[in-house]
Tab-separated table of N, CA and C in Angstrom:
chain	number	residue	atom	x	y	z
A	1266	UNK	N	12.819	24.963	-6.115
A	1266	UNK	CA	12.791	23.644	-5.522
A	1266	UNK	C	11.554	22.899	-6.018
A	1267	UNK	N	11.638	21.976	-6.527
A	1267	UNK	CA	10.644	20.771	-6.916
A	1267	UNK	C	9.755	20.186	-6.180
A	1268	UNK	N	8.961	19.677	-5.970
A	1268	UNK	CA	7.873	19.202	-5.495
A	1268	UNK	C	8.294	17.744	-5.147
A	1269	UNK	N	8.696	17.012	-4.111
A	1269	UNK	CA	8.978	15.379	-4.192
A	1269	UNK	C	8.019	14.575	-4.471
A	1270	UNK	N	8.737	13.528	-4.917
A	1270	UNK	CA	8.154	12.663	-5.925
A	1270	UNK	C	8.060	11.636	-4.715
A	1271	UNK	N	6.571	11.546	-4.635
A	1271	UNK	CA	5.958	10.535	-3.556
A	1271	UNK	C	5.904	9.239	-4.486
A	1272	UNK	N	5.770	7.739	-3.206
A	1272	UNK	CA	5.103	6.852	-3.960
A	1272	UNK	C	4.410	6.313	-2.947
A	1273	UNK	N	2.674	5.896	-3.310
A	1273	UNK	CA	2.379	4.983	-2.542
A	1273	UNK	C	1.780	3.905	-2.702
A	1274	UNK	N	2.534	3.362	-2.161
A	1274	UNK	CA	2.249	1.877	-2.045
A	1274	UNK	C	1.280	0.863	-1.014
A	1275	UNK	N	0.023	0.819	-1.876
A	1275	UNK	CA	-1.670	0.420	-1.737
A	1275	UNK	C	-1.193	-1.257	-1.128
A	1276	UNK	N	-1.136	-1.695	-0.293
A	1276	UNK	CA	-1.122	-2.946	-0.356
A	1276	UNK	C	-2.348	-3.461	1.141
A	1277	UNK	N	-3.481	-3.610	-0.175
A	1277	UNK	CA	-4.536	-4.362	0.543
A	1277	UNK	C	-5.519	-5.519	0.016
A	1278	UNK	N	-5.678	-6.184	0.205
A	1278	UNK	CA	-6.203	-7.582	0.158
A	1278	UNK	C	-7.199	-7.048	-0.727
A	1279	UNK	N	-8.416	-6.627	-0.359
A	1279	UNK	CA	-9.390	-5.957	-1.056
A	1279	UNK	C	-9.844	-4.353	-0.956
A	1280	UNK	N	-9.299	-4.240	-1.737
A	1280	UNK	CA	-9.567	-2.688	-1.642
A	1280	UNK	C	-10.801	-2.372	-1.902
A	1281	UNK	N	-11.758	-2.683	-2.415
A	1281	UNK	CA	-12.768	-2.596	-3.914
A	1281	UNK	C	-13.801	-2.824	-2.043
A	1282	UNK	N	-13.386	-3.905	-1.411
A	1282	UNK	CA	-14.358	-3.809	-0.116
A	1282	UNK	C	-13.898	-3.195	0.951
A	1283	UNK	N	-13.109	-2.155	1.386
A	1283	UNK	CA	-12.533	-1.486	2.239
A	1283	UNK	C	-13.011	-0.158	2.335
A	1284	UNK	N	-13.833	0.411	2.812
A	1284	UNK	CA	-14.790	1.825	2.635
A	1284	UNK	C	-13.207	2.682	3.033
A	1285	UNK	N	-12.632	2.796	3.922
A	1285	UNK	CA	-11.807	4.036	4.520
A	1285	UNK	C	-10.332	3.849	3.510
A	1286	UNK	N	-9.673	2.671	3.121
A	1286	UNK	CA	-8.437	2.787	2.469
A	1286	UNK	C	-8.616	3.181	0.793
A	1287	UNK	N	-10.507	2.616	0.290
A	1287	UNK	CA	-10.291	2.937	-0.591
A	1287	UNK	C	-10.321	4.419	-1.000
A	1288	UNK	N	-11.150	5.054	0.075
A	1288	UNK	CA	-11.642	6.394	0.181
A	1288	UNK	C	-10.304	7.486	0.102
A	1289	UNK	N	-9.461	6.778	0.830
A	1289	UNK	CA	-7.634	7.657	0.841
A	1289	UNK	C	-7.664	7.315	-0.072
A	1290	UNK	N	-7.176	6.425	-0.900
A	1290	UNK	CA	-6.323	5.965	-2.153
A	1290	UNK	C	-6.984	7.072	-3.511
A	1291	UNK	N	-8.458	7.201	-3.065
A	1291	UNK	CA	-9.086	7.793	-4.244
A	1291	UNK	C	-9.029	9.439	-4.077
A	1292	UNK	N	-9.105	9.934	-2.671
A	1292	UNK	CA	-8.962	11.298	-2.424
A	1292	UNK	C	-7.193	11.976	-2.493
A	1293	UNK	N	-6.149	11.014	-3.250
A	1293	UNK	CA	-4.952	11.587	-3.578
A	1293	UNK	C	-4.271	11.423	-4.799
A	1294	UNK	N	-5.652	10.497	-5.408
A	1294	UNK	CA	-5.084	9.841	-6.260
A	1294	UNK	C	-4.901	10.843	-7.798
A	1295	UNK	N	-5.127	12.132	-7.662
A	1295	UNK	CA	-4.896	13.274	-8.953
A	1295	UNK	C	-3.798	14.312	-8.329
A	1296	UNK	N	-2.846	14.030	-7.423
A	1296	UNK	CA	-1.938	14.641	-6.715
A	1296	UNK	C	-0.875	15.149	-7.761
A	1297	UNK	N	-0.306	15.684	-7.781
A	1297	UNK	CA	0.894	15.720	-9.153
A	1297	UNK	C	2.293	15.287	-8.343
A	1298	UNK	N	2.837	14.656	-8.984
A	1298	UNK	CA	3.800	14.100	-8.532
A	1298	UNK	C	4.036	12.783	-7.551
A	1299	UNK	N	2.787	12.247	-7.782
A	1299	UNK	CA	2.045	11.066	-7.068
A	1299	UNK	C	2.047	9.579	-7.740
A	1300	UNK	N	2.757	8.682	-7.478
A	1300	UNK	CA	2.138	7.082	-7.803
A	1300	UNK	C	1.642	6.383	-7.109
A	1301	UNK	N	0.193	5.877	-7.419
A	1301	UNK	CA	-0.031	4.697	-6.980
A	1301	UNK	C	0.848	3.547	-7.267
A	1302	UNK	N	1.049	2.748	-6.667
A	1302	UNK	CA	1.682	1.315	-6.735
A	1302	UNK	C	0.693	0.188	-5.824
A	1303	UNK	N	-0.185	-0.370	-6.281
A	1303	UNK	CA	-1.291	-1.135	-5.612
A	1303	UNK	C	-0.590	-2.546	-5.833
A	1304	UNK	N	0.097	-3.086	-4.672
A	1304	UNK	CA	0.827	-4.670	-4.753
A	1304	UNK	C	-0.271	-5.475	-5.328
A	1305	UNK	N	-1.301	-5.871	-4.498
A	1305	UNK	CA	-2.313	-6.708	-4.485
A	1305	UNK	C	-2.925	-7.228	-6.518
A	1306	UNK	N	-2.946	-5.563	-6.518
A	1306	UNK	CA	-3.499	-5.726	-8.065
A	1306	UNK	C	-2.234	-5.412	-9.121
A	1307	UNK	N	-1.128	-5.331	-8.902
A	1307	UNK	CA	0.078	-5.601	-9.528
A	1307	UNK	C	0.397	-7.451	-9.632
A	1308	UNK	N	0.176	-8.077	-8.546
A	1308	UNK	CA	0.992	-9.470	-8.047
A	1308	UNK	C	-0.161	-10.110	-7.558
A	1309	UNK	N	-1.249	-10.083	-8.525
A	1309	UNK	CA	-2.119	-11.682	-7.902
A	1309	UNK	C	-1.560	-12.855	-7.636
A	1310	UNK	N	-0.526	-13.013	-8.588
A	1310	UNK	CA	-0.014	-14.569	-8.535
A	1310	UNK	C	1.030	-14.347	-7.090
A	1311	UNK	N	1.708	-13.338	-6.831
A	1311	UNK	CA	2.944	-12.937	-6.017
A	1311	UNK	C	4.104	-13.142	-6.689
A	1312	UNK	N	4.138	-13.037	-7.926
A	1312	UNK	CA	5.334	-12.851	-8.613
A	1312	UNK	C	5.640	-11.789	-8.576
A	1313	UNK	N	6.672	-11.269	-7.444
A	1313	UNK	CA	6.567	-9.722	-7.257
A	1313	UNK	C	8.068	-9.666	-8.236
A	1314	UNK	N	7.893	-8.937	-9.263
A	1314	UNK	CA	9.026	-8.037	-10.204
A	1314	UNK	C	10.314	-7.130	-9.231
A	1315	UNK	N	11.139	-7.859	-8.847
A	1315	UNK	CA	11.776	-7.116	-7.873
A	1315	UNK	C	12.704	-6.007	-9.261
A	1316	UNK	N	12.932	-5.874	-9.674
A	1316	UNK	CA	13.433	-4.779	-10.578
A	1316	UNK	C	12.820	-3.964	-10.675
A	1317	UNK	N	11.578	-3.977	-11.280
A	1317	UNK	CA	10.503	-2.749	-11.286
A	1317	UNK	C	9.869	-2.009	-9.969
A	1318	UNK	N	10.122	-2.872	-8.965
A	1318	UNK	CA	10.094	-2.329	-7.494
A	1318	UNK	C	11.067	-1.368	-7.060
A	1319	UNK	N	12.341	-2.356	-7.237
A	1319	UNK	CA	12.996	-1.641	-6.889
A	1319	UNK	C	13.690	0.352	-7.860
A	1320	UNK	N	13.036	-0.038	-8.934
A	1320	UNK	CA	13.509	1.099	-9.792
A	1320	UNK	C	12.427	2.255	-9.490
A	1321	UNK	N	10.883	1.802	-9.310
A	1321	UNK	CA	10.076	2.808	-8.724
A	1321	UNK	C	10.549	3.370	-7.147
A	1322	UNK	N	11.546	2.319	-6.408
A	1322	UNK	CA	12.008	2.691	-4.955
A	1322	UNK	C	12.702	4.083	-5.505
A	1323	UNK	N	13.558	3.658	-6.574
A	1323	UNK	CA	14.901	5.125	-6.751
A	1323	UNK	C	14.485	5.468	-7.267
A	1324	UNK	N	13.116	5.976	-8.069
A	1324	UNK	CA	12.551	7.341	-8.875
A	1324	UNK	C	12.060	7.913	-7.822
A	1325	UNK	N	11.562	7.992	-6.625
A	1325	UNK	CA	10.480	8.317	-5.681
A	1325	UNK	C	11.340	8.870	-4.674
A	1326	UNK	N	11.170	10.515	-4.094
A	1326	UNK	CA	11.783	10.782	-2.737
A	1326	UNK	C	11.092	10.222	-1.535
A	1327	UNK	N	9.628	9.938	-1.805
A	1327	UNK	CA	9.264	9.876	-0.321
A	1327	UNK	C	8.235	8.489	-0.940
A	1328	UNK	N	8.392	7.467	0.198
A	1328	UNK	CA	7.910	6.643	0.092
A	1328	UNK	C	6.567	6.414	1.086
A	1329	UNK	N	5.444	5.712	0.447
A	1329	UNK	CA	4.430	5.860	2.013
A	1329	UNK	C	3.813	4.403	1.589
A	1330	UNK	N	3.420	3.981	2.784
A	1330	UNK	CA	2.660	2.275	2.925
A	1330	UNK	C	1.489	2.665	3.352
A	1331	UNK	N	0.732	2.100	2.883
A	1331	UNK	CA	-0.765	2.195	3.066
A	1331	UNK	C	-1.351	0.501	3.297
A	1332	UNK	N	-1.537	-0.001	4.398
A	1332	UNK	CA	-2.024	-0.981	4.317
A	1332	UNK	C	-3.070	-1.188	5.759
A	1333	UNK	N	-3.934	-2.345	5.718
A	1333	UNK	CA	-4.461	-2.804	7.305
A	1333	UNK	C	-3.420	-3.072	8.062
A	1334	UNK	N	-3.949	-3.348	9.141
A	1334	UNK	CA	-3.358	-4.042	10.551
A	1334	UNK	C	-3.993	-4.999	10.733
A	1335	UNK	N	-3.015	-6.256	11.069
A	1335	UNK	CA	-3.777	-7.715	11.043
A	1335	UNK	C	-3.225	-7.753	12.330
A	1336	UNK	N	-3.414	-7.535	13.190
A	1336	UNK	CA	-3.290	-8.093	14.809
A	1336	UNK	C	-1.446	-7.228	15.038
A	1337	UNK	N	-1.650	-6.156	14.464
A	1337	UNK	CA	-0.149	-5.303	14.613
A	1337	UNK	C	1.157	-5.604	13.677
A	1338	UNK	N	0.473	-6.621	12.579
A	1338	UNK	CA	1.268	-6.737	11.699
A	1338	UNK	C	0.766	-6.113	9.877
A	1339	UNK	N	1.165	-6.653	9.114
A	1339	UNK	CA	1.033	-6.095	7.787
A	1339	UNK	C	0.726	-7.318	7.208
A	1340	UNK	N	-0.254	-6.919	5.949
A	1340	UNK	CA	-0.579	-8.187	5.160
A	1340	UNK	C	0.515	-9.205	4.480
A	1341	UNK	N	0.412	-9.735	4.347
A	1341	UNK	CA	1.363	-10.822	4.034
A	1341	UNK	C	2.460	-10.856	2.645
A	1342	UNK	N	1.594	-9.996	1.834
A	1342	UNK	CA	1.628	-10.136	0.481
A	1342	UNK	C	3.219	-8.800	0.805
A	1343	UNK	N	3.044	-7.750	1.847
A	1343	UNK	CA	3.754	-6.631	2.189
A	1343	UNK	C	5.629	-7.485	2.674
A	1344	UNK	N	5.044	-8.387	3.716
A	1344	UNK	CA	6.086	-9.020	3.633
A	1344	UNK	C	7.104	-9.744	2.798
A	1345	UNK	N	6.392	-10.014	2.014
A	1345	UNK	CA	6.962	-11.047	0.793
A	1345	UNK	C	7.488	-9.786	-0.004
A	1346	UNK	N	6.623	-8.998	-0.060
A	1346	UNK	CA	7.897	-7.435	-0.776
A	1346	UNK	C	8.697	-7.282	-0.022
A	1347	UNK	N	8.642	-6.674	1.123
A	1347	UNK	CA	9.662	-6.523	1.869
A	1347	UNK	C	11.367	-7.445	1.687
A	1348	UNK	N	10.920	-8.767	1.781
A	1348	UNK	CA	11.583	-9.907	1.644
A	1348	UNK	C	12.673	-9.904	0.619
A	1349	UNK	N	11.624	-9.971	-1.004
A	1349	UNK	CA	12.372	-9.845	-1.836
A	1349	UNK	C	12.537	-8.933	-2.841
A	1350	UNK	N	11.959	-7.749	-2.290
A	1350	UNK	CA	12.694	-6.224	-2.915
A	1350	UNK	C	13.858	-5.610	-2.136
A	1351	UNK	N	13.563	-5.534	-0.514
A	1351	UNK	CA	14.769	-4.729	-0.034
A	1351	UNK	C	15.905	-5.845	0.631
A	1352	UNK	N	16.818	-6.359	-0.606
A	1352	UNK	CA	17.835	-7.328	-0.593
A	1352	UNK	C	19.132	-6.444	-0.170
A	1353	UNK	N	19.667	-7.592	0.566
A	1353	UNK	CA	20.769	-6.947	0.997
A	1353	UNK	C	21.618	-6.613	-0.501
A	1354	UNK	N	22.182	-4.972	-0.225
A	1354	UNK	CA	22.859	-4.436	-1.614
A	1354	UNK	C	22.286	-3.918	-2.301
A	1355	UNK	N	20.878	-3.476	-2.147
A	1355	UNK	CA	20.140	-2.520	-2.349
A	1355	UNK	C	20.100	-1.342	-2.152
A	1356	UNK	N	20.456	-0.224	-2.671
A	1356	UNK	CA	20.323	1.200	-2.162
A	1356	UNK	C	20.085	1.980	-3.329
């Protein structure tokens, strides 16, 4: 049996000033069988590539979100993926 193929997906405003998310991101980041996917520094503009999203969705068994909490929600930039990667007819 194989090892699953994680992905995670970094989506934070500033990481570079975040002592604890950058500290995870960097303590998994030689994992085998591991992708980073960092939205923020993928999609400055927010031209989020919904193809390449979605094709890293179906290479990956286990998916994980890594982001803040803005008053119990998710950064913004998370939504706008959300939005227009998981389209209806997606699977």
């Amino acid at each position: 049996m194989s090892a699953p193929r994680i992905l995670l997906q970094v989506v934070h405003p500033d990481l570079a000033g975040s002592n604890g998310n950058r500290a995870l991101v960097g303590a998994v980041g030689d994992l085998p069988d591991l992708t980073i996917n960092d939205l923020y520094a993928s999609y400055p503009d927010w031209k989020i590539n919904v193809q390449r999203e979605q094709d890293l969705l179906r290479a990956h068994d286990v998916i994980v979100f890594q982001h803040p909490l803005y008053w119990g929600s998710s950064p913004s930039l998370l939504k706008e993926w959300q939005d227009t990667v998981l389209q209806y007819g997606f699977c």
